[in-house]
Amino acid sequence: MAATQKEIVDGLAEIVNEIAGIPVEDVQLDKSFTDDLDVDSLSMVEVVVAAEERFDVKIPDDDVKNLKTVGDATEYILKHQS
Amino acid sequence: MSSTNRTVVITGIGATTPLGGDAATTWEALVAGRSGVGLLQQEWAAELPVRIAAQAAVDPAEILPRPQARKLDRTAQLALIAAAEAWQDAGYSGRAGEEAEIAPERLGAVIASGIGGVTTLLDQYDVLKEKGVRRVSPHTVPMLMPNSPAANVGLQVNAQAGVHTPVSACASGAEAIGYAVEMIRTGRADVVLAGGTEASIHPLPIVAFGNMMAMSKSNDDPEGASRPYDADRNGFVMGEGAGVVVLESEAHAKARGAKIYAEAVGQGVSADSHHITQPEPSGKGIAHALQNLVDNNDLKPAEIAHVNAHATSTPLGDVAEIKALRQVFGDDVDHMAVSATKSMTGHLLGGAGGVETVATVLALKNRLAPPTINITNLDPEADADVVRDSPRPLPEGPIVALNDSFGFGGHNVVLAFRTVQ
């Protein structure tokens, strides 16, 4: 069953918390991974791989650069999850 | 501030070792003659020929914030902890140019490792084989590169005068400190964090060193396994940890009213060019380094009261070092209290020079030479005043102590430190 928007944001919040130590409540749709959440380009790769596993979705490297905010990632996952 | 031949002093020390999570607890254990060696309890160790090691007393990953620790190899984790202690001990906090009152361009970091991030390399290869391409950490390269501890320490304090990583196996830590002394002497920097780190307790390095016949296999007596100068010594015991000091030009230290532990007099360096792993048995190469130390730094053998020996508990190496001391210093060796602290810490490889510099500086400060434990029968060829069993008071007045480090490849580095008034 596909995840809802809320489930995806909550899941991303747990992933970002694990990788960057940011409190889950700070991970919101309008937050930028690099500017607000202390996720640098290397850690972003970790976030993507963890999100792929959790939401059963493939995020090609070429698409990763378009995922600037938590909202971008959530929308991408909503659209592409199987 | 740039000038040449400036006097260099030590204003901060830090260590995390098999004996304790900081310099003070490490020193306390050294003086008490406690061994940091134990039986490896990890599942992977059960079937290995060598099942003993001196593991860090405090797990660095438990101290650093988790998001930081997971991006760092254990070598860098240990280095950051030792460096933070030394930095704070020197009276600094935060980053240069911000909280710390020193220009970033005048601050350097020289942190060595003999092997680099070997556990990251091996663990990530396991991940690749078992879980596939996608799961290999994107942090693998910055974790395994041997300059990672230096670079991370440099980042932590905003060091911009130069960040370096000399690699010379078990002489690496000492070479780092020697390099840092030169940076300050020649005016490239005013303050440098310098030392060594190592974390290679993993089945492959243990098996590999074991197959060289270099390691003790006394699994039934872990605490007695590292026995430098004992007639029955049978190889070194692997240790892990880091030791870092803050080196500073004397003028800079005095201007800011810093406490001064000792003068970093200088280094003597040479290469055996004899064999890729075996020491030159007569001690000729080591003697060359000692002679360079004396000649280049106007040292008087009569001043030298203490030697923190390299002495790893191998049959050839321990004796070659003593022969070299005799060749260069003759009868003056008789008034040098020789301590082999690896009898307690195990051999920290690239971390050894850092940790043993901390021990040497504390020996001068406390005027106390730590003991060498586990000598049941002193090897008659160890023709020196070896401090056994309990610590030995060192004489009053200005005295010098040496810290010897030698590495596979034939690298010889000897450092000298002097008490300050």
Short mmCIF file of C-alpha atoms in Angstrom, two decimals:
data_model
loop_
_atom_site.label_atom_id
_atom_site.label_comp_id
_atom_site.label_asym_id
_atom_site.label_seq_id
_atom_site.Cartn_x
_atom_site.Cartn_y
_atom_site.Cartn_z
CA MET A 1 0.00 0.00 0.00
CA ALA A 2 1.32 3.38 -0.98
CA ALA A 3 2.42 5.74 1.78
CA THR A 4 0.48 8.95 2.44
CA GLN A 5 2.08 12.37 2.38
CA LYS A 6 2.16 12.42 6.17
CA GLU A 7 3.76 8.99 6.35
CA ILE A 8 6.43 10.09 3.88
CA VAL A 9 7.26 13.29 5.81
CA ASP A 10 7.39 11.34 9.07
CA GLY A 11 9.63 8.74 7.44
CA LEU A 12 11.96 11.38 6.00
CA ALA A 13 12.07 13.05 9.42
CA GLU A 14 13.26 9.80 11.01
CA ILE A 15 15.87 9.32 8.28
CA VAL A 16 17.17 12.90 8.59
CA ASN A 17 17.24 12.55 12.36
CA GLU A 18 19.31 9.37 12.10
CA ILE A 19 21.76 10.83 9.57
CA ALA A 20 22.08 14.48 10.59
CA GLY A 21 20.76 14.48 14.16
CA ILE A 22 18.07 17.08 13.38
CA PRO A 23 14.99 16.79 15.67
CA VAL A 24 12.11 15.10 13.81
CA GLU A 25 9.76 18.04 14.45
CA ASP A 26 12.10 20.35 12.52
CA VAL A 27 11.81 18.29 9.34
CA GLN A 28 8.94 19.99 7.49
CA LEU A 29 7.87 20.34 3.88
CA ASP A 30 9.42 23.77 3.33
CA LYS A 31 12.82 22.87 4.81
CA SER A 32 15.88 22.68 2.54
CA PHE A 33 18.04 19.61 3.13
CA THR A 34 21.32 21.52 2.75
CA ASP A 35 20.41 24.95 4.12
CA ASP A 36 18.13 23.99 7.01
CA LEU A 37 18.76 20.36 7.92
CA ASP A 38 22.56 20.01 7.87
CA VAL A 39 22.42 17.40 5.12
CA ASP A 40 25.43 17.91 2.83
CA SER A 41 25.78 16.37 -0.64
CA LEU A 42 27.28 13.13 0.74
CA SER A 43 24.68 12.75 3.45
CA MET A 44 21.98 13.45 0.85
CA VAL A 45 23.05 10.24 -0.89
CA GLU A 46 22.44 8.40 2.38
CA VAL A 47 19.03 10.05 2.77
CA VAL A 48 18.08 8.99 -0.76
CA VAL A 49 19.19 5.37 -0.31
CA ALA A 50 17.34 5.12 3.01
CA ALA A 51 14.20 6.66 1.44
CA GLU A 52 14.38 4.25 -1.50
CA GLU A 53 14.37 1.29 0.84
CA ARG A 54 11.69 2.64 3.12
CA PHE A 55 9.22 3.71 0.43
CA ASP A 56 10.08 1.12 -2.23
CA VAL A 57 10.93 3.74 -4.81
CA LYS A 58 13.86 4.27 -7.19
CA ILE A 59 15.41 7.75 -7.20
CA PRO A 60 17.98 7.96 -10.03
CA ASP A 61 21.09 10.08 -9.35
CA ASP A 62 19.99 12.59 -12.03
CA ASP A 63 16.77 13.27 -10.12
CA VAL A 64 18.45 13.75 -6.73
CA LYS A 65 19.66 17.27 -7.61
CA ASN A 66 16.05 18.40 -8.00
CA LEU A 67 15.13 17.33 -4.48
CA LYS A 68 16.05 20.56 -2.67
CA THR A 69 13.41 20.48 0.05
CA VAL A 70 11.56 17.91 2.10
CA GLY A 71 8.51 18.88 0.04
CA ASP A 72 10.34 18.10 -3.24
CA ALA A 73 11.30 14.68 -1.94
CA THR A 74 7.85 13.95 -0.57
CA GLU A 75 6.19 14.86 -3.85
CA TYR A 76 8.70 12.75 -5.81
CA ILE A 77 8.10 9.72 -3.60
CA LEU A 78 4.31 10.15 -3.73
CA LYS A 79 4.46 10.18 -7.52
CA HIS A 80 6.95 7.35 -8.01
CA GLN A 81 6.27 4.83 -5.26
CA SER A 82 5.16 1.45 -6.53
CA MET B 1 55.51 36.85 13.83
CA SER B 2 57.46 35.06 11.10
CA SER B 3 61.06 34.31 11.96
CA THR B 4 63.27 31.26 11.99
CA ASN B 5 64.72 29.04 14.71
CA ARG B 6 62.06 29.98 17.20
CA THR B 7 61.80 28.04 20.46
CA VAL B 8 58.84 25.66 20.51
CA VAL B 9 56.93 24.65 23.62
CA ILE B 10 54.08 22.32 24.52
CA THR B 11 51.03 24.04 25.98
CA GLY B 12 48.38 21.33 25.80
CA ILE B 13 48.10 17.55 25.89
CA GLY B 14 45.34 15.07 25.10
CA ALA B 15 45.09 11.31 24.84
CA THR B 16 42.58 8.52 24.59
CA THR B 17 44.23 5.15 25.07
CA PRO B 18 43.72 1.58 26.24
CA LEU B 19 44.45 2.89 29.75
CA GLY B 20 41.95 5.75 29.86
CA GLY B 21 39.81 8.21 27.94
CA ASP B 22 42.06 11.18 28.67
CA ALA B 23 45.67 12.09 29.42
CA ALA B 24 45.23 12.19 33.21
CA THR B 25 43.71 8.71 33.58
CA THR B 26 46.24 7.32 31.09
CA TRP B 27 49.10 8.77 33.12
CA GLU B 28 47.62 7.48 36.38
CA ALA B 29 47.50 3.95 34.93
CA LEU B 30 51.02 4.22 33.50
CA VAL B 31 52.43 5.19 36.87
CA ALA B 32 50.44 2.43 38.57
CA GLY B 33 51.84 -0.13 36.13
CA ARG B 34 48.43 -1.24 34.83
CA SER B 35 48.07 -3.22 31.61
CA GLY B 36 45.51 -2.17 29.02
CA VAL B 37 45.71 -5.49 27.19
CA GLY B 38 42.81 -7.93 27.25
CA LEU B 39 41.28 -10.89 25.49
CA LEU B 40 39.21 -9.87 22.46
CA GLN B 41 35.59 -10.79 23.15
CA GLN B 42 34.38 -10.14 19.61
CA GLU B 43 32.95 -13.17 17.83
CA TRP B 44 35.40 -12.78 14.93
CA ALA B 45 38.37 -13.18 17.27
CA ALA B 46 37.43 -16.61 18.58
CA GLU B 47 39.32 -18.63 15.97
CA LEU B 48 42.29 -16.31 15.35
CA PRO B 49 45.85 -17.23 16.34
CA VAL B 50 46.13 -13.81 18.08
CA ARG B 51 43.14 -13.08 20.32
CA ILE B 52 44.57 -10.27 22.46
CA ALA B 53 44.76 -6.51 21.96
CA ALA B 54 44.75 -3.24 23.89
CA GLN B 55 41.42 -1.68 22.98
CA ALA B 56 40.60 1.97 23.69
CA ALA B 57 39.29 2.22 27.26
CA VAL B 58 36.51 4.59 26.19
CA ASP B 59 34.62 4.04 22.94
CA PRO B 60 34.99 7.31 21.00
CA ALA B 61 31.66 6.76 19.22
CA GLU B 62 29.94 7.03 22.60
CA ILE B 63 31.41 10.48 23.20
CA LEU B 64 31.05 12.21 19.85
CA PRO B 65 27.58 13.28 18.65
CA ARG B 66 26.11 10.37 16.67
CA PRO B 67 25.67 12.21 13.33
CA GLN B 68 29.35 13.18 13.50
CA ALA B 69 30.62 9.78 14.64
CA ARG B 70 28.88 7.85 11.85
CA LYS B 71 30.78 9.85 9.21
CA LEU B 72 34.18 9.23 10.81
CA ASP B 73 36.49 6.25 10.88
CA ARG B 74 37.52 5.26 14.39
CA THR B 75 41.02 6.72 13.77
CA ALA B 76 39.48 10.17 13.22
CA GLN B 77 37.07 9.74 16.15
CA LEU B 78 39.97 9.02 18.51
CA ALA B 79 42.05 11.87 17.07
CA LEU B 80 39.22 14.38 17.49
CA ILE B 81 38.78 13.43 21.13
CA ALA B 82 42.49 13.69 21.92
CA ALA B 83 42.76 16.94 19.96
CA ALA B 84 39.76 18.48 21.74
CA GLU B 85 41.33 17.66 25.11
CA ALA B 86 44.68 19.14 24.09
CA TRP B 87 43.04 22.25 22.61
CA GLN B 88 41.08 22.90 25.78
CA ASP B 89 44.10 22.11 27.94
CA ALA B 90 46.03 24.78 26.04
CA GLY B 91 43.38 27.30 27.05
CA TYR B 92 41.58 27.43 23.73
CA SER B 93 37.99 26.72 22.87
CA GLY B 94 36.15 26.76 19.58
CA ARG B 95 37.52 27.69 16.19
CA ALA B 96 40.45 29.93 15.32
CA GLY B 97 39.32 33.40 14.33
CA GLU B 98 36.05 32.88 16.23
CA GLU B 99 36.03 31.90 19.93
CA ALA B 100 39.72 30.95 19.86
CA GLU B 101 41.96 34.00 19.76
CA ILE B 102 44.38 32.94 17.08
CA ALA B 103 44.41 33.75 13.40
CA PRO B 104 43.42 30.67 11.35
CA GLU B 105 46.37 31.34 9.03
CA ARG B 106 48.76 30.86 11.98
CA LEU B 107 47.25 27.56 13.16
CA GLY B 108 48.20 24.14 11.77
CA ALA B 109 47.33 20.49 12.33
CA VAL B 110 49.62 17.52 11.75
CA ILE B 111 47.95 14.25 12.70
CA ALA B 112 49.37 10.94 11.52
CA SER B 113 48.09 7.43 11.18
CA GLY B 114 50.15 4.43 10.17
CA ILE B 115 47.43 2.53 8.34
CA GLY B 116 44.54 4.96 7.88
CA GLY B 117 40.86 4.05 7.91
CA VAL B 118 41.39 0.35 7.44
CA THR B 119 38.30 -0.82 9.32
CA THR B 120 36.12 1.46 7.16
CA LEU B 121 37.77 0.07 4.02
CA LEU B 122 37.20 -3.52 5.06
CA ASP B 123 33.70 -2.99 6.47
CA GLN B 124 32.52 -1.18 3.37
CA TYR B 125 33.93 -3.94 1.16
CA ASP B 126 31.80 -6.34 3.18
CA VAL B 127 28.79 -4.06 2.58
CA LEU B 128 29.51 -4.05 -1.17
CA LYS B 129 29.73 -7.83 -1.31
CA GLU B 130 26.78 -8.55 0.94
CA LYS B 131 24.35 -5.70 0.27
CA GLY B 132 25.35 -4.29 -3.10
CA VAL B 133 26.56 -1.11 -4.73
CA ARG B 134 23.82 1.20 -3.52
CA ARG B 135 24.52 0.54 0.14
CA VAL B 136 28.20 1.50 0.16
CA SER B 137 28.43 4.65 2.26
CA PRO B 138 29.06 7.88 0.34
CA HIS B 139 31.31 8.79 3.28
CA THR B 140 33.68 5.87 2.59
CA VAL B 141 36.45 7.85 0.87
CA PRO B 142 36.69 10.72 3.37
CA MET B 143 36.55 8.11 6.15
CA LEU B 144 39.29 5.81 4.90
CA MET B 145 41.80 8.34 3.57
CA PRO B 146 44.80 8.43 5.91
CA ASN B 147 44.70 12.23 6.12
CA SER B 148 41.12 12.12 7.42
CA PRO B 149 42.07 12.51 11.12
CA ALA B 150 44.29 15.51 10.31
CA ALA B 151 41.68 17.06 8.05
CA ASN B 152 38.91 16.60 10.60
CA VAL B 153 41.00 18.05 13.42
CA GLY B 154 41.92 20.95 11.15
CA LEU B 155 38.24 21.54 10.33
CA GLN B 156 37.30 21.40 13.99
CA VAL B 157 39.67 24.22 14.96
CA ASN B 158 39.79 26.08 11.60
CA ALA B 159 43.49 25.44 10.99
CA GLN B 160 44.62 27.16 7.80
CA ALA B 161 48.42 27.31 8.12
CA GLY B 162 48.64 23.76 6.77
CA VAL B 163 47.16 20.35 7.58
CA HIS B 164 49.48 17.38 7.11
CA THR B 165 49.71 13.62 7.53
CA PRO B 166 53.17 12.08 7.50
CA VAL B 167 53.00 8.31 7.01
CA SER B 168 55.89 6.19 8.25
CA ALA B 169 54.20 3.18 9.86
CA CYS B 170 54.89 3.12 13.60
CA ALA B 171 57.03 6.27 13.44
CA SER B 172 54.14 8.30 11.98
CA GLY B 173 52.93 9.92 15.21
CA ALA B 174 56.44 11.05 16.15
CA GLU B 175 57.09 12.26 12.62
CA ALA B 176 53.93 14.37 12.86
CA ILE B 177 55.18 16.05 16.01
CA GLY B 178 58.61 16.61 14.51
CA TYR B 179 57.05 18.13 11.40
CA ALA B 180 54.91 20.42 13.54
CA VAL B 181 57.96 21.60 15.49
CA GLU B 182 59.59 22.53 12.17
CA MET B 183 56.46 24.39 11.03
CA ILE B 184 56.69 26.63 14.09
CA ARG B 185 60.47 26.94 14.07
CA THR B 186 60.52 28.12 10.50
CA GLY B 187 57.71 30.59 11.03
CA ARG B 188 54.95 28.85 9.05
CA ALA B 189 52.67 28.68 12.08
CA ASP B 190 52.46 29.87 15.68
CA VAL B 191 50.36 26.99 17.04
CA VAL B 192 50.03 23.43 15.73
CA LEU B 193 47.97 20.50 16.97
CA ALA B 194 50.11 17.42 16.37
CA GLY B 195 50.07 13.74 17.15
CA GLY B 196 49.06 10.30 15.99
CA THR B 197 46.08 7.99 15.96
CA GLU B 198 45.38 4.38 15.08
CA ALA B 199 42.43 2.00 15.17
CA SER B 200 43.12 -1.25 13.35
CA ILE B 201 41.73 -3.88 15.70
CA HIS B 202 40.01 -5.92 13.01
CA PRO B 203 40.63 -9.53 11.94
CA LEU B 204 42.60 -8.70 8.79
CA PRO B 205 45.30 -6.45 10.29
CA ILE B 206 45.58 -8.76 13.30
CA VAL B 207 45.99 -11.86 11.13
CA ALA B 208 48.36 -10.03 8.77
CA PHE B 209 50.68 -8.78 11.53
CA GLY B 210 50.39 -12.22 13.16
CA ASN B 211 51.48 -13.97 9.97
CA MET B 212 54.59 -11.79 9.92
CA MET B 213 55.45 -13.39 13.28
CA ALA B 214 55.52 -9.86 14.69
CA MET B 215 52.79 -10.27 17.32
CA SER B 216 52.65 -12.01 20.66
CA LYS B 217 50.38 -15.04 20.71
CA SER B 218 50.26 -15.22 24.52
CA ASN B 219 46.48 -15.49 24.50
CA ASP B 220 46.50 -17.24 27.87
CA ASP B 221 48.15 -14.23 29.55
CA PRO B 222 46.91 -10.99 27.93
CA GLU B 223 48.24 -8.64 30.61
CA GLY B 224 51.66 -10.28 30.55
CA ALA B 225 51.91 -10.51 26.75
CA SER B 226 53.61 -7.17 26.07
CA ARG B 227 57.00 -7.58 27.76
CA PRO B 228 59.68 -5.31 26.30
CA TYR B 229 63.23 -6.23 27.42
CA ASP B 230 62.11 -9.50 28.98
CA ALA B 231 64.26 -12.41 27.81
CA ASP B 232 61.13 -14.29 26.70
CA ARG B 233 59.38 -11.48 24.81
CA ASN B 234 57.61 -12.84 21.76
CA GLY B 235 56.20 -9.91 19.78
CA PHE B 236 54.06 -6.83 20.14
CA VAL B 237 50.42 -6.51 21.20
CA MET B 238 48.26 -4.30 18.99
CA GLY B 239 46.79 -1.24 20.67
CA GLU B 240 44.50 1.57 19.53
CA GLY B 241 44.12 5.18 20.55
CA ALA B 242 45.40 8.67 19.91
CA GLY B 243 47.70 11.23 21.49
CA VAL B 244 47.80 14.88 20.50
CA VAL B 245 49.78 17.86 21.80
CA VAL B 246 49.50 21.59 21.22
CA LEU B 247 52.85 22.94 20.07
CA GLU B 248 53.38 26.66 20.13
CA SER B 249 56.15 29.18 19.66
CA GLU B 250 57.45 30.16 23.07
CA ALA B 251 56.87 33.84 22.31
CA HIS B 252 53.23 33.19 21.37
CA ALA B 253 52.63 31.07 24.47
CA LYS B 254 54.18 33.66 26.78
CA ALA B 255 52.32 36.54 25.16
CA ARG B 256 48.98 34.92 25.93
CA GLY B 257 50.07 33.67 29.37
CA ALA B 258 49.66 29.98 28.53
CA LYS B 259 50.94 27.30 30.89
CA ILE B 260 53.97 25.55 29.45
CA TYR B 261 54.58 21.84 30.01
CA ALA B 262 57.95 21.51 28.33
CA GLU B 263 60.11 22.72 25.51
CA ALA B 264 59.93 20.67 22.31
CA VAL B 265 63.64 20.71 21.60
CA GLY B 266 63.58 19.06 18.19
CA GLN B 267 63.89 15.86 16.26
CA GLY B 268 66.47 13.51 14.85
CA VAL B 269 65.48 11.52 11.79
CA SER B 270 67.07 8.78 9.70
CA ALA B 271 66.22 5.79 7.55
CA ASP B 272 67.77 2.32 7.87
CA SER B 273 67.56 1.33 4.18
CA HIS B 274 68.25 -2.16 5.43
CA HIS B 275 65.06 -4.25 5.20
CA ILE B 276 61.41 -3.48 4.59
CA THR B 277 60.33 -4.64 8.07
CA GLN B 278 63.32 -5.80 10.13
CA PRO B 279 65.30 -3.25 12.12
CA GLU B 280 68.99 -2.94 11.29
CA PRO B 281 70.25 -5.25 14.07
CA SER B 282 73.33 -3.27 15.13
CA GLY B 283 71.20 -0.17 15.77
CA LYS B 284 73.26 1.83 13.26
CA GLY B 285 70.24 3.54 11.66
CA ILE B 286 68.74 4.49 15.02
CA ALA B 287 72.14 5.76 16.15
CA HIS B 288 72.22 7.99 13.08
CA ALA B 289 68.88 9.52 14.12
CA LEU B 290 70.10 10.03 17.69
CA GLN B 291 73.29 11.67 16.46
CA ASN B 292 71.26 14.01 14.23
CA LEU B 293 69.09 14.88 17.20
CA VAL B 294 72.13 15.81 19.31
CA ASP B 295 73.95 17.67 16.54
CA ASN B 296 71.00 19.63 15.20
CA ASN B 297 69.65 20.73 18.55
CA ASP B 298 72.81 21.34 20.63
CA LEU B 299 71.81 18.62 23.07
CA LYS B 300 74.20 17.48 25.75
CA PRO B 301 73.96 13.76 26.55
CA ALA B 302 74.52 14.65 30.21
CA GLU B 303 71.14 16.45 30.22
CA ILE B 304 69.18 13.38 29.11
CA ALA B 305 67.54 11.78 32.14
CA HIS B 306 64.75 9.72 30.62
CA VAL B 307 64.01 7.77 27.44
CA ASN B 308 60.51 6.68 26.48
CA ALA B 309 61.77 3.84 24.33
CA HIS B 310 60.17 2.50 21.19
CA ALA B 311 60.58 -1.04 22.64
CA THR B 312 57.59 -2.93 21.29
CA SER B 313 58.45 -6.34 22.80
CA THR B 314 59.96 -7.83 19.66
CA PRO B 315 63.20 -9.84 19.97
CA LEU B 316 65.30 -7.80 17.51
CA GLY B 317 63.94 -4.29 17.86
CA ASP B 318 64.16 -3.79 21.63
CA VAL B 319 67.88 -4.62 21.68
CA ALA B 320 68.80 -2.68 18.51
CA GLU B 321 67.47 0.48 20.18
CA ILE B 322 69.56 -0.03 23.32
CA LYS B 323 72.66 -0.73 21.21
CA ALA B 324 72.05 2.56 19.39
CA LEU B 325 71.72 4.50 22.65
CA ARG B 326 75.06 3.02 23.77
CA GLN B 327 76.73 3.83 20.44
CA VAL B 328 75.79 7.49 20.64
CA PHE B 329 75.72 8.21 24.36
CA GLY B 330 78.23 5.67 25.78
CA ASP B 331 78.36 5.73 29.57
CA ASP B 332 75.82 8.56 29.67
CA VAL B 333 73.13 5.90 29.06
CA ASP B 334 73.72 4.84 32.68
CA HIS B 335 71.92 7.97 33.96
CA MET B 336 68.96 7.64 31.59
CA ALA B 337 65.85 6.03 33.09
CA VAL B 338 64.53 3.92 30.19
CA SER B 339 60.77 3.19 30.17
CA ALA B 340 58.85 1.00 27.72
CA THR B 341 55.28 2.16 28.17
CA LYS B 342 54.11 -0.23 25.42
CA SER B 343 54.32 -2.89 28.14
CA MET B 344 51.06 -1.29 29.37
CA THR B 345 49.46 0.41 26.35
CA GLY B 346 50.35 -2.19 23.75
CA HIS B 347 51.66 -0.86 20.45
CA LEU B 348 49.49 1.91 19.04
CA LEU B 349 51.34 1.84 15.69
CA GLY B 350 50.87 5.31 14.13
CA GLY B 351 49.32 6.49 17.38
CA ALA B 352 52.33 5.49 19.47
CA GLY B 353 54.44 8.61 18.89
CA GLY B 354 51.54 10.83 19.92
CA VAL B 355 50.60 8.93 23.06
CA GLU B 356 54.22 8.45 24.09
CA THR B 357 54.97 12.13 23.60
CA VAL B 358 52.14 12.84 26.03
CA ALA B 359 53.68 10.28 28.44
CA THR B 360 57.16 11.78 28.00
CA VAL B 361 55.95 15.32 28.63
CA LEU B 362 54.07 14.19 31.74
CA ALA B 363 57.17 12.32 32.93
CA LEU B 364 59.10 15.61 32.74
CA LYS B 365 56.33 17.62 34.36
CA ASN B 366 55.93 15.13 37.21
CA ARG B 367 59.64 14.22 37.30
CA LEU B 368 58.67 10.59 37.25
CA ALA B 369 59.57 7.86 34.77
CA PRO B 370 56.80 5.29 34.32
CA PRO B 371 57.66 1.64 34.90
CA THR B 372 58.13 -1.13 32.36
CA ILE B 373 55.93 -4.00 33.45
CA ASN B 374 56.24 -7.75 32.77
CA ILE B 375 60.01 -8.07 32.95
CA THR B 376 60.59 -11.38 34.71
CA ASN B 377 64.10 -11.95 33.38
CA LEU B 378 65.78 -8.85 31.97
CA ASP B 379 67.43 -9.63 28.64
CA PRO B 380 71.18 -9.29 29.34
CA GLU B 381 71.52 -7.49 26.00
CA ALA B 382 69.24 -4.71 27.29
CA ASP B 383 72.29 -2.90 28.63
CA ALA B 384 70.55 0.15 30.08
CA ASP B 385 68.90 1.40 33.26
CA VAL B 386 65.44 0.01 32.53
CA VAL B 387 62.77 1.25 34.96
CA ARG B 388 61.01 -1.89 36.17
CA ASP B 389 57.86 -2.51 38.19
CA SER B 390 57.45 0.89 39.86
CA PRO B 391 57.94 4.49 38.68
CA ARG B 392 61.28 6.21 39.21
CA PRO B 393 61.75 9.84 40.32
CA LEU B 394 63.74 11.92 37.84
CA PRO B 395 66.41 14.42 38.96
CA GLU B 396 65.76 18.10 39.75
CA GLY B 397 67.05 20.90 37.53
CA PRO B 398 66.82 21.19 33.76
CA ILE B 399 66.53 17.72 32.21
CA VAL B 400 65.77 16.32 28.79
CA ALA B 401 63.66 13.30 27.87
CA LEU B 402 63.62 11.45 24.56
CA ASN B 403 60.77 9.71 22.79
CA ASP B 404 61.89 7.13 20.23
CA SER B 405 59.69 5.82 17.41
CA PHE B 406 60.65 3.49 14.59
CA GLY B 407 58.52 2.08 11.81
CA PHE B 408 58.34 -0.67 9.22
CA GLY B 409 60.18 0.67 6.21
CA GLY B 410 63.17 1.61 8.35
CA HIS B 411 61.92 5.00 9.54
CA ASN B 412 63.63 6.33 12.68
CA VAL B 413 62.34 9.41 14.51
CA VAL B 414 63.65 10.59 17.85
CA LEU B 415 62.09 13.56 19.65
CA ALA B 416 63.57 15.51 22.56
CA PHE B 417 61.77 17.54 25.23
CA ARG B 418 63.21 19.69 28.00
CA THR B 419 61.81 20.86 31.33
CA VAL B 420 61.03 24.56 31.63
CA GLN B 421 61.75 26.81 34.58
#
